[in-house]
């Protein structure tokens, strides 16, 4: 991703989001803006243009204009194509368009700006907001493989995601859905936290709105930190599940990797919550071995789950006199189905874990021993 500025970047960009407020223009700022705008209208109305009547209309109704906005536009090059992106420009401070959106309204151009790190905020609420959007979109992109139109919103892309997820084998389908459940919990808490933050800034307004709940208003600040932590925990759970399922595989590196030489992409740069607090730590170094083991464990658990599913069929109910006999006989009957399942799972989820079919009776016996209910169902007394 390349970002091409259409104007000179300010020498110093302060943390424009520190208080989640836009700076109020001074009286001098307003007078200067009005003067410049009037001069612009006058100059344009003198030119020969088919739009002259429209300009006169603007000039006539100028006194009714309550607000003017100065926008700075840049180009984002995405998959070889250029797309415009707007920033609100307030006295040289650039505020990204995504700060005026809800999470599900953000698109993949917003995400490119967030990932680049140039306009990251130190404000914890905005860090949580952008952290959720970055992980949400990265997960979606891994499932879709490619996002052709970066102007598509997270909300719109979820429908296509659902269509793909519905084609997955049952265990992976459930695992992928668990990621979105974690994200949904993180978003739910974030939205409440964002509302709570607005109450903290305007306690009088909050008290008027919730005049029957004065105790709640007094406890707002004490809730803030715990809610922030809870939302972050669910976000981390979503991240860890994405890593365990291989959705972030392209971003993983070993302790000896050199991302500049090997051209390993990163999920984001300079993001305080995701990078500095190490929510993405499992993408790096020795953590890969741990995650690799967890992924192997998950793959073998999927095989066991399939075996259990087949063992619970009615045709095996009260059919065998002993566990050993049951394990041997059932293994012969389900071997072909297990083999097909393992081949499909390896191809679909890009791994090489499997069990040898000659060891299938032993695996079945272990499952019977671990599940008393299954023993009661299969063994004839």
JSON list of C-alpha atoms in Angstrom, two decimals, residues 144-308:
[
{"chain": "A", "resi": 144, "resn": "UNK", "atom": "CA", "xyz": [-12.16, -13.65, 1.40]},
{"chain": "A", "resi": 145, "resn": "UNK", "atom": "CA", "xyz": [-8.53, -14.10, 0.22]},
{"chain": "A", "resi": 146, "resn": "UNK", "atom": "CA", "xyz": [-8.79, -10.85, -1.75]},
{"chain": "A", "resi": 147, "resn": "UNK", "atom": "CA", "xyz": [-10.76, -7.63, -1.36]},
{"chain": "A", "resi": 148, "resn": "UNK", "atom": "CA", "xyz": [-11.27, -6.31, -4.89]},
{"chain": "A", "resi": 149, "resn": "UNK", "atom": "CA", "xyz": [-13.15, -3.13, -3.94]},
{"chain": "A", "resi": 150, "resn": "UNK", "atom": "CA", "xyz": [-11.56, -1.44, -0.89]},
{"chain": "A", "resi": 151, "resn": "UNK", "atom": "CA", "xyz": [-14.52, 0.92, -0.53]},
{"chain": "A", "resi": 152, "resn": "UNK", "atom": "CA", "xyz": [-16.67, -1.99, 0.67]},
{"chain": "A", "resi": 153, "resn": "UNK", "atom": "CA", "xyz": [-17.60, -1.65, 4.33]},
{"chain": "A", "resi": 154, "resn": "UNK", "atom": "CA", "xyz": [-17.00, -4.22, 7.03]},
{"chain": "A", "resi": 155, "resn": "UNK", "atom": "CA", "xyz": [-20.76, -4.68, 7.30]},
{"chain": "A", "resi": 156, "resn": "UNK", "atom": "CA", "xyz": [-21.16, -5.42, 3.57]},
{"chain": "A", "resi": 157, "resn": "UNK", "atom": "CA", "xyz": [-18.15, -7.75, 3.44]},
{"chain": "A", "resi": 158, "resn": "UNK", "atom": "CA", "xyz": [-19.54, -9.87, 6.28]},
{"chain": "A", "resi": 159, "resn": "UNK", "atom": "CA", "xyz": [-22.29, -11.21, 4.02]},
{"chain": "A", "resi": 160, "resn": "UNK", "atom": "CA", "xyz": [-19.74, -12.60, 1.55]},
{"chain": "A", "resi": 161, "resn": "UNK", "atom": "CA", "xyz": [-17.75, -13.99, 4.50]},
{"chain": "A", "resi": 162, "resn": "UNK", "atom": "CA", "xyz": [-20.80, -15.85, 5.76]},
{"chain": "A", "resi": 163, "resn": "UNK", "atom": "CA", "xyz": [-21.31, -17.49, 2.36]},
{"chain": "A", "resi": 164, "resn": "UNK", "atom": "CA", "xyz": [-17.73, -18.80, 2.42]},
{"chain": "A", "resi": 165, "resn": "UNK", "atom": "CA", "xyz": [-17.82, -19.90, 6.08]},
{"chain": "A", "resi": 166, "resn": "UNK", "atom": "CA", "xyz": [-21.01, -21.87, 5.40]},
{"chain": "A", "resi": 167, "resn": "UNK", "atom": "CA", "xyz": [-19.02, -24.10, 3.02]},
{"chain": "A", "resi": 168, "resn": "UNK", "atom": "CA", "xyz": [-16.55, -25.11, 5.77]},
{"chain": "A", "resi": 169, "resn": "UNK", "atom": "CA", "xyz": [-16.52, -28.46, 7.52]},
{"chain": "A", "resi": 170, "resn": "UNK", "atom": "CA", "xyz": [-18.45, -28.34, 10.81]},
{"chain": "A", "resi": 171, "resn": "UNK", "atom": "CA", "xyz": [-15.54, -27.99, 13.24]},
{"chain": "A", "resi": 172, "resn": "UNK", "atom": "CA", "xyz": [-13.81, -25.24, 11.30]},
{"chain": "A", "resi": 173, "resn": "UNK", "atom": "CA", "xyz": [-17.15, -23.53, 10.77]},
{"chain": "A", "resi": 174, "resn": "UNK", "atom": "CA", "xyz": [-17.65, -23.39, 14.54]},
{"chain": "A", "resi": 175, "resn": "UNK", "atom": "CA", "xyz": [-14.08, -22.24, 15.18]},
{"chain": "A", "resi": 176, "resn": "UNK", "atom": "CA", "xyz": [-14.32, -19.38, 12.67]},
{"chain": "A", "resi": 177, "resn": "UNK", "atom": "CA", "xyz": [-17.66, -18.29, 14.10]},
{"chain": "A", "resi": 178, "resn": "UNK", "atom": "CA", "xyz": [-16.08, -18.17, 17.57]},
{"chain": "A", "resi": 179, "resn": "UNK", "atom": "CA", "xyz": [-13.73, -15.44, 16.27]},
{"chain": "A", "resi": 180, "resn": "UNK", "atom": "CA", "xyz": [-16.69, -13.28, 15.30]},
{"chain": "A", "resi": 181, "resn": "UNK", "atom": "CA", "xyz": [-18.33, -13.98, 18.65]},
{"chain": "A", "resi": 182, "resn": "UNK", "atom": "CA", "xyz": [-15.24, -12.65, 20.46]},
{"chain": "A", "resi": 183, "resn": "UNK", "atom": "CA", "xyz": [-15.20, -9.60, 18.18]},
{"chain": "A", "resi": 184, "resn": "UNK", "atom": "CA", "xyz": [-18.91, -9.00, 18.75]},
{"chain": "A", "resi": 185, "resn": "UNK", "atom": "CA", "xyz": [-18.34, -8.99, 22.52]},
{"chain": "A", "resi": 186, "resn": "UNK", "atom": "CA", "xyz": [-15.38, -6.60, 22.14]},
{"chain": "A", "resi": 187, "resn": "UNK", "atom": "CA", "xyz": [-17.49, -4.27, 19.97]},
{"chain": "A", "resi": 188, "resn": "UNK", "atom": "CA", "xyz": [-20.47, -4.36, 22.33]},
{"chain": "A", "resi": 189, "resn": "UNK", "atom": "CA", "xyz": [-18.32, -3.31, 25.29]},
{"chain": "A", "resi": 190, "resn": "UNK", "atom": "CA", "xyz": [-16.47, -0.71, 23.19]},
{"chain": "A", "resi": 191, "resn": "UNK", "atom": "CA", "xyz": [-19.73, 0.95, 22.13]},
{"chain": "A", "resi": 192, "resn": "UNK", "atom": "CA", "xyz": [-20.90, 1.15, 25.73]},
{"chain": "A", "resi": 193, "resn": "UNK", "atom": "CA", "xyz": [-17.48, 2.47, 26.72]},
{"chain": "A", "resi": 194, "resn": "UNK", "atom": "CA", "xyz": [-17.61, 5.12, 23.99]},
{"chain": "A", "resi": 195, "resn": "UNK", "atom": "CA", "xyz": [-21.02, 6.24, 25.25]},
{"chain": "A", "resi": 196, "resn": "UNK", "atom": "CA", "xyz": [-19.77, 6.22, 28.83]},
{"chain": "A", "resi": 197, "resn": "UNK", "atom": "CA", "xyz": [-16.83, 8.40, 27.81]},
{"chain": "A", "resi": 198, "resn": "UNK", "atom": "CA", "xyz": [-19.18, 10.99, 26.36]},
{"chain": "A", "resi": 199, "resn": "UNK", "atom": "CA", "xyz": [-21.06, 11.03, 29.67]},
{"chain": "A", "resi": 200, "resn": "UNK", "atom": "CA", "xyz": [-17.82, 11.59, 31.58]},
{"chain": "A", "resi": 201, "resn": "UNK", "atom": "CA", "xyz": [-17.07, 14.60, 29.38]},
{"chain": "A", "resi": 202, "resn": "UNK", "atom": "CA", "xyz": [-20.56, 16.00, 29.84]},
{"chain": "A", "resi": 203, "resn": "UNK", "atom": "CA", "xyz": [-21.68, 14.94, 33.34]},
{"chain": "A", "resi": 204, "resn": "UNK", "atom": "CA", "xyz": [-24.45, 17.52, 33.51]},
{"chain": "A", "resi": 205, "resn": "UNK", "atom": "CA", "xyz": [-25.92, 16.35, 30.22]},
{"chain": "A", "resi": 206, "resn": "UNK", "atom": "CA", "xyz": [-25.69, 12.74, 31.41]},
{"chain": "A", "resi": 207, "resn": "UNK", "atom": "CA", "xyz": [-27.46, 13.55, 34.66]},
{"chain": "A", "resi": 208, "resn": "UNK", "atom": "CA", "xyz": [-30.29, 15.20, 32.73]},
{"chain": "A", "resi": 209, "resn": "UNK", "atom": "CA", "xyz": [-30.62, 12.19, 30.46]},
{"chain": "A", "resi": 210, "resn": "UNK", "atom": "CA", "xyz": [-30.42, 9.70, 33.33]},
{"chain": "A", "resi": 211, "resn": "UNK", "atom": "CA", "xyz": [-31.93, 11.76, 36.13]},
{"chain": "A", "resi": 212, "resn": "UNK", "atom": "CA", "xyz": [-33.54, 8.67, 37.67]},
{"chain": "A", "resi": 213, "resn": "UNK", "atom": "CA", "xyz": [-30.17, 6.92, 37.97]},
{"chain": "A", "resi": 214, "resn": "UNK", "atom": "CA", "xyz": [-27.85, 9.34, 39.82]},
{"chain": "A", "resi": 215, "resn": "UNK", "atom": "CA", "xyz": [-25.85, 6.49, 41.38]},
{"chain": "A", "resi": 216, "resn": "UNK", "atom": "CA", "xyz": [-25.01, 5.14, 37.94]},
{"chain": "A", "resi": 217, "resn": "UNK", "atom": "CA", "xyz": [-23.69, 8.52, 36.82]},
{"chain": "A", "resi": 218, "resn": "UNK", "atom": "CA", "xyz": [-21.45, 8.80, 39.88]},
{"chain": "A", "resi": 219, "resn": "UNK", "atom": "CA", "xyz": [-19.89, 5.41, 39.16]},
{"chain": "A", "resi": 220, "resn": "UNK", "atom": "CA", "xyz": [-19.12, 6.05, 35.50]},
{"chain": "A", "resi": 221, "resn": "UNK", "atom": "CA", "xyz": [-15.41, 6.66, 35.93]},
{"chain": "A", "resi": 222, "resn": "UNK", "atom": "CA", "xyz": [-14.90, 3.53, 38.02]},
{"chain": "A", "resi": 223, "resn": "UNK", "atom": "CA", "xyz": [-16.50, 1.43, 35.27]},
{"chain": "A", "resi": 224, "resn": "UNK", "atom": "CA", "xyz": [-14.35, 2.88, 32.49]},
{"chain": "A", "resi": 225, "resn": "UNK", "atom": "CA", "xyz": [-11.10, 1.01, 33.16]},
{"chain": "A", "resi": 226, "resn": "UNK", "atom": "CA", "xyz": [-12.73, -2.39, 33.72]},
{"chain": "A", "resi": 227, "resn": "UNK", "atom": "CA", "xyz": [-14.78, -2.06, 30.53]},
{"chain": "A", "resi": 228, "resn": "UNK", "atom": "CA", "xyz": [-11.68, -1.13, 28.53]},
{"chain": "A", "resi": 229, "resn": "UNK", "atom": "CA", "xyz": [-9.85, -4.19, 29.88]},
{"chain": "A", "resi": 230, "resn": "UNK", "atom": "CA", "xyz": [-12.82, -6.50, 29.19]},
{"chain": "A", "resi": 231, "resn": "UNK", "atom": "CA", "xyz": [-13.12, -5.33, 25.59]},
{"chain": "A", "resi": 232, "resn": "UNK", "atom": "CA", "xyz": [-9.36, -5.79, 25.12]},
{"chain": "A", "resi": 233, "resn": "UNK", "atom": "CA", "xyz": [-9.56, -9.34, 26.51]},
{"chain": "A", "resi": 234, "resn": "UNK", "atom": "CA", "xyz": [-12.20, -10.33, 23.94]},
{"chain": "A", "resi": 235, "resn": "UNK", "atom": "CA", "xyz": [-10.14, -8.69, 21.19]},
{"chain": "A", "resi": 236, "resn": "UNK", "atom": "CA", "xyz": [-7.09, -10.71, 22.27]},
{"chain": "A", "resi": 237, "resn": "UNK", "atom": "CA", "xyz": [-9.16, -13.90, 22.28]},
{"chain": "A", "resi": 238, "resn": "UNK", "atom": "CA", "xyz": [-10.20, -13.19, 18.69]},
{"chain": "A", "resi": 239, "resn": "UNK", "atom": "CA", "xyz": [-6.56, -12.55, 17.70]},
{"chain": "A", "resi": 240, "resn": "UNK", "atom": "CA", "xyz": [-5.31, -15.76, 19.32]},
{"chain": "A", "resi": 241, "resn": "UNK", "atom": "CA", "xyz": [-8.03, -17.80, 17.62]},
{"chain": "A", "resi": 242, "resn": "UNK", "atom": "CA", "xyz": [-7.15, -16.25, 14.25]},
{"chain": "A", "resi": 243, "resn": "UNK", "atom": "CA", "xyz": [-3.51, -17.23, 14.79]},
{"chain": "A", "resi": 244, "resn": "UNK", "atom": "CA", "xyz": [-4.40, -20.76, 15.95]},
{"chain": "A", "resi": 245, "resn": "UNK", "atom": "CA", "xyz": [-6.58, -21.30, 12.87]},
{"chain": "A", "resi": 246, "resn": "UNK", "atom": "CA", "xyz": [-3.91, -19.99, 10.49]},
{"chain": "A", "resi": 247, "resn": "UNK", "atom": "CA", "xyz": [-5.79, -16.87, 9.35]},
{"chain": "A", "resi": 248, "resn": "UNK", "atom": "CA", "xyz": [-2.78, -14.66, 10.16]},
{"chain": "A", "resi": 249, "resn": "UNK", "atom": "CA", "xyz": [-0.19, -17.09, 8.80]},
{"chain": "A", "resi": 250, "resn": "UNK", "atom": "CA", "xyz": [1.20, -14.62, 6.24]},
{"chain": "A", "resi": 251, "resn": "UNK", "atom": "CA", "xyz": [2.12, -12.22, 9.07]},
{"chain": "A", "resi": 252, "resn": "UNK", "atom": "CA", "xyz": [3.95, -14.79, 11.20]},
{"chain": "A", "resi": 253, "resn": "UNK", "atom": "CA", "xyz": [7.73, -14.84, 11.55]},
{"chain": "A", "resi": 254, "resn": "UNK", "atom": "CA", "xyz": [10.30, -16.88, 13.43]},
{"chain": "A", "resi": 255, "resn": "UNK", "atom": "CA", "xyz": [12.83, -15.43, 15.84]},
{"chain": "A", "resi": 256, "resn": "UNK", "atom": "CA", "xyz": [15.39, -15.46, 13.00]},
{"chain": "A", "resi": 257, "resn": "UNK", "atom": "CA", "xyz": [13.15, -13.80, 10.41]},
{"chain": "A", "resi": 258, "resn": "UNK", "atom": "CA", "xyz": [14.13, -10.47, 8.89]},
{"chain": "A", "resi": 259, "resn": "UNK", "atom": "CA", "xyz": [10.93, -8.84, 7.67]},
{"chain": "A", "resi": 260, "resn": "UNK", "atom": "CA", "xyz": [12.79, -6.35, 5.46]},
{"chain": "A", "resi": 261, "resn": "UNK", "atom": "CA", "xyz": [14.80, -9.02, 3.65]},
{"chain": "A", "resi": 262, "resn": "UNK", "atom": "CA", "xyz": [12.04, -11.62, 3.53]},
{"chain": "A", "resi": 263, "resn": "UNK", "atom": "CA", "xyz": [9.33, -9.04, 2.73]},
{"chain": "A", "resi": 264, "resn": "UNK", "atom": "CA", "xyz": [7.04, -10.34, 5.48]},
{"chain": "A", "resi": 265, "resn": "UNK", "atom": "CA", "xyz": [3.96, -8.08, 5.74]},
{"chain": "A", "resi": 266, "resn": "UNK", "atom": "CA", "xyz": [2.79, -6.65, 9.05]},
{"chain": "A", "resi": 267, "resn": "UNK", "atom": "CA", "xyz": [-0.76, -6.21, 10.28]},
{"chain": "A", "resi": 268, "resn": "UNK", "atom": "CA", "xyz": [-0.09, -2.65, 11.46]},
{"chain": "A", "resi": 269, "resn": "UNK", "atom": "CA", "xyz": [2.65, -0.19, 12.38]},
{"chain": "A", "resi": 270, "resn": "UNK", "atom": "CA", "xyz": [2.99, 1.88, 15.55]},
{"chain": "A", "resi": 271, "resn": "UNK", "atom": "CA", "xyz": [-0.33, 0.86, 17.09]},
{"chain": "A", "resi": 272, "resn": "UNK", "atom": "CA", "xyz": [-0.09, 1.25, 20.86]},
{"chain": "A", "resi": 273, "resn": "UNK", "atom": "CA", "xyz": [-2.73, -1.33, 21.74]},
{"chain": "A", "resi": 274, "resn": "UNK", "atom": "CA", "xyz": [-1.89, -4.00, 19.15]},
{"chain": "A", "resi": 275, "resn": "UNK", "atom": "CA", "xyz": [1.89, -3.60, 18.95]},
{"chain": "A", "resi": 276, "resn": "UNK", "atom": "CA", "xyz": [3.13, -2.05, 22.18]},
{"chain": "A", "resi": 277, "resn": "UNK", "atom": "CA", "xyz": [0.90, -4.02, 24.56]},
{"chain": "A", "resi": 278, "resn": "UNK", "atom": "CA", "xyz": [1.72, -7.13, 22.55]},
{"chain": "A", "resi": 279, "resn": "UNK", "atom": "CA", "xyz": [-1.77, -8.32, 21.64]},
{"chain": "A", "resi": 280, "resn": "UNK", "atom": "CA", "xyz": [-0.09, -9.51, 18.44]},
{"chain": "A", "resi": 281, "resn": "UNK", "atom": "CA", "xyz": [2.90, -11.04, 20.26]},
{"chain": "A", "resi": 282, "resn": "UNK", "atom": "CA", "xyz": [1.98, -14.57, 19.20]},
{"chain": "A", "resi": 283, "resn": "UNK", "atom": "CA", "xyz": [2.83, -13.71, 15.61]},
{"chain": "A", "resi": 284, "resn": "UNK", "atom": "CA", "xyz": [6.50, -13.52, 16.52]},
{"chain": "A", "resi": 285, "resn": "UNK", "atom": "CA", "xyz": [9.47, -15.59, 17.65]},
{"chain": "A", "resi": 286, "resn": "UNK", "atom": "CA", "xyz": [9.21, -18.58, 19.97]},
{"chain": "A", "resi": 287, "resn": "UNK", "atom": "CA", "xyz": [5.47, -18.09, 20.27]},
{"chain": "A", "resi": 288, "resn": "UNK", "atom": "CA", "xyz": [5.19, -19.72, 16.85]},
{"chain": "A", "resi": 289, "resn": "UNK", "atom": "CA", "xyz": [6.22, -23.07, 18.31]},
{"chain": "A", "resi": 290, "resn": "UNK", "atom": "CA", "xyz": [3.51, -22.78, 20.95]},
{"chain": "A", "resi": 291, "resn": "UNK", "atom": "CA", "xyz": [0.91, -21.79, 18.39]},
{"chain": "A", "resi": 292, "resn": "UNK", "atom": "CA", "xyz": [2.05, -24.56, 16.06]},
{"chain": "A", "resi": 293, "resn": "UNK", "atom": "CA", "xyz": [1.49, -27.10, 18.83]},
{"chain": "A", "resi": 294, "resn": "UNK", "atom": "CA", "xyz": [-1.93, -25.62, 19.57]},
{"chain": "A", "resi": 295, "resn": "UNK", "atom": "CA", "xyz": [-2.87, -25.83, 15.91]},
{"chain": "A", "resi": 296, "resn": "UNK", "atom": "CA", "xyz": [-1.78, -29.49, 15.75]},
{"chain": "A", "resi": 297, "resn": "UNK", "atom": "CA", "xyz": [-3.82, -30.18, 18.87]},
{"chain": "A", "resi": 298, "resn": "UNK", "atom": "CA", "xyz": [-6.82, -28.49, 17.28]},
{"chain": "A", "resi": 299, "resn": "UNK", "atom": "CA", "xyz": [-6.45, -30.60, 14.11]},
{"chain": "A", "resi": 300, "resn": "UNK", "atom": "CA", "xyz": [-6.34, -33.88, 16.06]},
{"chain": "A", "resi": 301, "resn": "UNK", "atom": "CA", "xyz": [-9.30, -32.74, 18.16]},
{"chain": "A", "resi": 302, "resn": "UNK", "atom": "CA", "xyz": [-11.23, -32.22, 14.93]},
{"chain": "A", "resi": 303, "resn": "UNK", "atom": "CA", "xyz": [-10.52, -35.84, 13.95]},
{"chain": "A", "resi": 304, "resn": "UNK", "atom": "CA", "xyz": [-11.64, -37.07, 17.38]},
{"chain": "A", "resi": 305, "resn": "UNK", "atom": "CA", "xyz": [-14.80, -34.99, 17.10]},
{"chain": "A", "resi": 306, "resn": "UNK", "atom": "CA", "xyz": [-15.59, -36.64, 13.76]},
{"chain": "A", "resi": 307, "resn": "UNK", "atom": "CA", "xyz": [-14.98, -40.12, 15.22]},
{"chain": "A", "resi": 308, "resn": "UNK", "atom": "CA", "xyz": [-17.31, -39.32, 18.14]}
]
